[in-house]
Short mmCIF file of C-alpha atoms in Angstrom, two decimals:
data_model
loop_
_atom_site.label_atom_id
_atom_site.label_comp_id
_atom_site.label_asym_id
_atom_site.label_seq_id
_atom_site.Cartn_x
_atom_site.Cartn_y
_atom_site.Cartn_z
CA MET A 297 -246.39 104.13 11.07
CA HIS A 298 -249.99 103.37 10.13
CA ILE A 299 -251.01 99.71 9.97
CA LEU A 300 -253.41 100.65 7.15
CA ASP A 301 -253.29 103.74 4.94
CA ILE A 302 -255.94 104.24 2.26
CA GLN A 303 -255.89 107.39 0.11
CA ASN A 304 -258.36 108.57 -2.55
CA ILE A 305 -259.88 105.17 -3.29
CA ARG A 306 -262.51 105.02 -5.99
CA LYS A 307 -264.53 102.00 -7.05
CA SER A 308 -267.41 101.67 -9.52
CA PHE A 309 -269.58 98.78 -10.60
CA GLY A 310 -270.72 99.77 -14.09
CA ASP A 311 -272.17 103.29 -13.84
CA ASN A 312 -272.59 103.05 -10.08
CA GLU A 313 -269.70 104.77 -8.26
CA VAL A 314 -269.74 102.96 -4.90
CA LEU A 315 -266.62 104.57 -3.37
CA LYS A 316 -265.96 108.25 -4.13
CA ASP A 317 -262.50 109.40 -3.10
CA ILE A 318 -262.28 107.63 0.29
CA SER A 319 -259.24 108.19 2.53
CA LEU A 320 -258.57 106.78 5.99
CA THR A 321 -255.76 105.51 8.20
CA VAL A 322 -255.74 103.01 11.06
CA ASP A 323 -253.04 102.98 13.73
CA ARG A 324 -251.77 100.09 15.85
CA GLY A 325 -254.16 99.12 18.62
CA GLU A 326 -256.97 101.28 17.24
CA VAL A 327 -260.56 100.02 16.96
CA VAL A 328 -262.44 101.71 14.11
CA SER A 329 -266.13 101.06 13.48
CA ILE A 330 -267.72 101.88 10.13
CA ILE A 331 -271.45 102.57 10.23
CA GLY A 332 -273.97 103.74 7.64
CA PRO A 333 -277.07 102.70 5.72
CA SER A 334 -277.18 99.74 3.34
CA GLY A 335 -275.53 100.57 0.03
CA SER A 336 -273.29 103.27 1.50
CA GLY A 337 -270.10 101.47 0.41
CA LYS A 338 -268.98 100.07 3.78
CA SER A 339 -268.48 96.46 2.69
CA THR A 340 -266.96 97.47 -0.66
CA LEU A 341 -264.39 99.56 1.22
CA LEU A 342 -263.51 96.52 3.33
CA ARG A 343 -263.31 94.31 0.26
CA CYS A 344 -260.94 96.76 -1.45
CA ALA A 345 -258.78 96.95 1.70
CA THR A 346 -258.58 93.14 1.86
CA LEU A 347 -257.90 92.63 -1.88
CA LEU A 348 -261.22 90.90 -2.56
CA GLU A 349 -262.11 93.74 -4.93
CA THR A 350 -259.77 95.65 -7.24
CA MET A 351 -259.84 99.42 -6.75
CA ASP A 352 -260.28 101.69 -9.79
CA SER A 353 -257.82 104.27 -8.45
CA GLY A 354 -256.15 105.43 -5.24
CA THR A 355 -253.41 104.09 -3.00
CA LEU A 356 -253.37 101.28 -0.46
CA ARG A 357 -250.52 100.72 2.01
CA TYR A 358 -249.98 98.24 4.83
CA MET A 359 -247.17 98.74 7.36
CA ASP A 360 -245.70 101.53 5.20
CA GLU A 361 -245.47 99.20 2.19
CA ASP A 362 -247.13 100.09 -1.13
CA VAL A 363 -249.80 97.56 -2.04
CA ALA A 364 -251.65 99.48 -4.76
CA PHE A 365 -250.64 102.81 -6.28
CA MET A 366 -250.96 104.94 -9.40
CA ASP A 367 -248.02 104.68 -11.83
CA GLU A 368 -246.60 107.49 -13.99
CA ASN A 369 -249.30 106.80 -16.62
CA ASP A 370 -252.02 107.21 -13.96
CA LYS A 371 -252.78 103.48 -14.08
CA LEU A 372 -253.43 101.47 -10.93
CA VAL A 373 -250.68 98.96 -10.14
CA TYR A 374 -250.71 96.26 -7.45
CA THR A 375 -247.53 94.93 -5.85
CA LYS A 376 -246.46 91.48 -7.04
CA ASP A 377 -246.02 90.25 -3.46
CA LEU A 378 -249.71 89.97 -2.54
CA LYS A 379 -249.12 86.79 -0.55
CA LYS A 380 -247.00 88.76 1.93
CA VAL A 381 -249.63 91.51 2.09
CA ARG A 382 -252.40 89.02 2.87
CA GLY A 383 -250.38 87.95 5.89
CA TYR A 384 -250.88 91.40 7.42
CA PHE A 385 -254.64 91.10 7.85
CA GLY A 386 -257.38 88.70 8.88
CA LEU A 387 -260.99 88.90 7.71
CA VAL A 388 -264.09 87.64 9.50
CA PHE A 389 -267.10 87.32 7.18
CA GLN A 390 -270.76 87.67 8.10
CA ASN A 391 -271.50 84.12 6.87
CA PHE A 392 -268.56 82.39 8.60
CA ASN A 393 -267.11 80.78 5.39
CA LEU A 394 -265.99 77.63 7.22
CA PHE A 395 -265.14 74.49 5.23
CA PRO A 396 -268.08 72.14 5.96
CA HIS A 397 -266.04 68.95 5.45
CA TYR A 398 -263.28 70.02 7.89
CA SER A 399 -263.44 69.72 11.66
CA VAL A 400 -263.20 72.91 13.72
CA LEU A 401 -259.52 72.26 14.43
CA LYS A 402 -258.70 71.55 10.75
CA ASN A 403 -260.57 74.73 9.70
CA VAL A 404 -258.41 76.73 12.09
CA MET A 405 -255.10 75.01 11.25
CA ASP A 406 -255.41 74.78 7.48
CA ALA A 407 -254.11 78.22 6.40
CA PRO A 408 -251.26 78.62 8.93
CA VAL A 409 -249.92 75.16 7.94
CA HIS A 410 -250.46 75.30 4.18
CA VAL A 411 -250.17 79.04 3.43
CA GLN A 412 -247.71 80.20 6.08
CA LYS A 413 -245.86 76.83 6.07
CA ARG A 414 -245.71 76.74 9.87
CA LYS A 415 -245.11 73.55 11.87
CA PRO A 416 -248.37 71.64 12.45
CA ARG A 417 -247.52 70.88 16.08
CA GLU A 418 -246.91 74.55 16.89
CA VAL A 419 -250.09 75.64 15.06
CA LYS A 420 -252.18 72.96 16.79
CA GLU A 421 -250.98 74.13 20.20
CA GLU A 422 -251.84 77.73 19.40
CA ALA A 423 -255.20 76.79 17.85
CA LEU A 424 -256.29 74.72 20.86
CA ALA A 425 -255.27 77.52 23.24
CA LEU A 426 -257.30 80.05 21.23
CA LEU A 427 -260.31 77.72 21.02
CA GLU A 428 -260.16 77.42 24.79
CA THR A 429 -260.14 81.19 25.31
CA MET A 430 -263.23 81.37 23.06
CA GLY A 431 -265.04 78.71 25.08
CA LEU A 432 -264.74 76.18 22.24
CA ALA A 433 -262.22 73.70 23.68
CA ASP A 434 -264.77 70.88 23.58
CA ARG A 435 -265.72 71.58 19.93
CA ALA A 436 -262.29 71.02 18.30
CA ASP A 437 -263.40 67.74 16.67
CA ALA A 438 -266.90 68.92 15.77
CA TYR A 439 -267.93 69.88 12.24
CA PRO A 440 -269.53 73.21 11.30
CA CYS A 441 -272.97 71.62 10.86
CA GLN A 442 -272.83 70.65 14.56
CA LEU A 443 -272.26 74.23 15.75
CA SER A 444 -274.59 77.13 16.51
CA GLY A 445 -274.20 80.33 14.50
CA GLY A 446 -272.41 82.01 17.41
CA GLN A 447 -269.98 79.10 17.71
CA LYS A 448 -269.29 79.18 13.95
CA GLN A 449 -268.50 82.89 14.12
CA ARG A 450 -266.20 82.38 17.10
CA VAL A 451 -264.39 79.62 15.14
CA SER A 452 -263.94 81.99 12.20
CA ILE A 453 -262.46 84.59 14.57
CA VAL A 454 -260.04 81.96 15.94
CA ARG A 455 -259.16 81.00 12.35
CA ALA A 456 -258.28 84.63 11.57
CA LEU A 457 -256.27 85.05 14.80
CA THR A 458 -254.21 81.91 14.18
CA MET A 459 -252.67 83.69 11.19
CA ASN A 460 -251.24 86.28 13.65
CA PRO A 461 -252.48 89.28 11.64
CA GLU A 462 -251.50 92.89 12.29
CA ILE A 463 -255.11 93.98 11.77
CA LEU A 464 -258.49 92.20 11.83
CA PHE A 465 -261.40 93.21 9.61
CA PHE A 466 -264.99 92.29 10.48
CA ASP A 467 -267.74 92.61 7.87
CA GLU A 468 -271.08 92.74 9.75
CA PRO A 469 -269.95 89.88 12.05
CA THR A 470 -273.36 89.49 13.72
CA SER A 471 -275.78 90.07 10.83
CA ALA A 472 -276.43 86.34 10.35
CA LEU A 473 -277.04 85.73 14.08
CA ASP A 474 -280.08 86.02 16.30
CA PRO A 475 -279.88 88.51 19.23
CA GLU A 476 -278.87 85.92 21.84
CA LEU A 477 -275.91 84.69 19.77
CA THR A 478 -274.97 88.23 18.75
CA GLY A 479 -274.06 88.99 22.36
CA GLU A 480 -271.53 86.16 22.63
CA VAL A 481 -269.71 87.22 19.45
CA LEU A 482 -269.62 90.90 20.45
CA LYS A 483 -268.19 89.86 23.83
CA VAL A 484 -265.30 88.09 22.06
CA ILE A 485 -264.59 91.15 19.88
CA LYS A 486 -264.64 93.32 23.01
CA GLN A 487 -262.05 91.02 24.64
CA LEU A 488 -259.82 91.44 21.57
CA ALA A 489 -260.15 95.23 21.87
CA GLU A 490 -259.07 95.01 25.51
CA GLN A 491 -255.97 93.10 24.31
CA SER A 492 -255.18 96.03 21.93
CA MET A 493 -255.95 94.10 18.73
CA THR A 494 -256.12 96.52 15.78
CA MET A 495 -259.61 96.17 14.25
CA VAL A 496 -261.86 97.66 11.60
CA ILE A 497 -265.49 96.65 12.12
CA VAL A 498 -268.35 97.25 9.70
CA THR A 499 -271.38 96.96 11.97
CA HIS A 500 -275.04 97.87 12.36
CA GLU A 501 -274.81 97.37 16.14
CA MET A 502 -274.80 100.99 17.27
CA ALA A 503 -274.51 100.40 21.02
CA PHE A 504 -271.56 98.10 20.35
CA ALA A 505 -269.84 100.64 18.07
CA HIS A 506 -270.35 103.29 20.75
CA SER A 507 -268.84 101.18 23.53
CA ILE A 508 -265.88 99.55 21.73
CA SER A 509 -264.55 102.09 19.22
CA ASP A 510 -261.73 104.57 19.42
CA ARG A 511 -263.12 106.11 16.26
CA VAL A 512 -266.41 105.80 14.38
CA ILE A 513 -266.72 106.50 10.64
CA PHE A 514 -270.15 107.29 9.19
CA MET A 515 -270.44 106.53 5.46
CA ASP A 516 -273.27 107.37 3.11
CA GLY A 517 -273.46 107.47 -0.68
CA GLY A 518 -269.87 106.29 -1.12
CA VAL A 519 -268.25 109.04 0.95
CA ILE A 520 -267.16 109.48 4.56
CA VAL A 521 -269.72 111.98 5.84
CA GLU A 522 -268.19 112.28 9.30
CA GLN A 523 -265.74 110.61 11.66
CA GLY A 524 -264.71 111.10 15.25
CA THR A 525 -264.79 109.58 18.71
CA PRO A 526 -268.02 107.77 19.67
CA GLN A 527 -268.93 110.78 21.84
CA GLU A 528 -268.36 113.22 18.98
CA LEU A 529 -270.41 111.19 16.54
CA PHE A 530 -273.23 109.81 18.68
CA GLU A 531 -273.68 112.73 21.04
CA GLY A 532 -272.26 115.79 19.32
CA THR A 533 -272.67 115.34 15.58
CA LYS A 534 -272.79 118.56 13.58
CA LYS A 535 -274.03 116.85 10.41
CA ASP A 536 -277.74 116.57 9.62
CA ARG A 537 -277.25 113.31 7.68
CA THR A 538 -275.51 111.65 10.64
CA ARG A 539 -278.19 112.88 13.04
CA GLN A 540 -280.92 111.58 10.74
CA PHE A 541 -279.26 108.13 10.56
CA LEU A 542 -278.77 107.94 14.33
CA GLN A 543 -282.16 109.33 15.38
CA ASN A 544 -283.57 105.88 16.13
CA TYR A 545 -280.49 104.93 18.14
CA LYS A 546 -281.06 104.73 21.91
CA ARG A 547 -277.97 104.15 24.02
#
């Protein structure tokens, strides 16, 4: 059973077709990195997978359950139970998206308590334990404005993990950070990979994608140009476009 199964997704904004017949699957425990130039459709693919954008056509399944599919009239239909579907995944944004007026602990606890209706005491225990593993135990009562960018991103990862998702999506998780803070966030993602967390990561950090991924997908112009193991893509690519994109990459 695939955690995520996307088939023949298309998405246009006006006359601009951003995703052109994209298909991919992600299995439990797999780490998939998506790389490619700006405007290649990487973030739009993630936004369609996480229901932030509506697809034009195609199918989307989580855990073998239909989320979006084409009906007998060739119209796209979404399941009515989107709340359940959203429980399958977590999403970490490039700009953190923390509530500025909530403390770190309240940011982390808010969705599990109010959306998943879990017991506050149980959620608090889990949240504090996760904050500790991320080196943030002493920041539970701090507010986002009192945190560095790297700390904010680690809080947003904790917030996603507290929902106990089947799969975590990262959309350029380090693009808003300076190089020093980038390292601390990538280290956390690497730890999650070692714990067999299923992840899809849109990233421009090539060395990181090489070291962490089970599979790397190279997108350009709204299509998947090539995919394979990091070795196949970074060291043995057969495609000129992939080679051209990676030519400045030094491992």
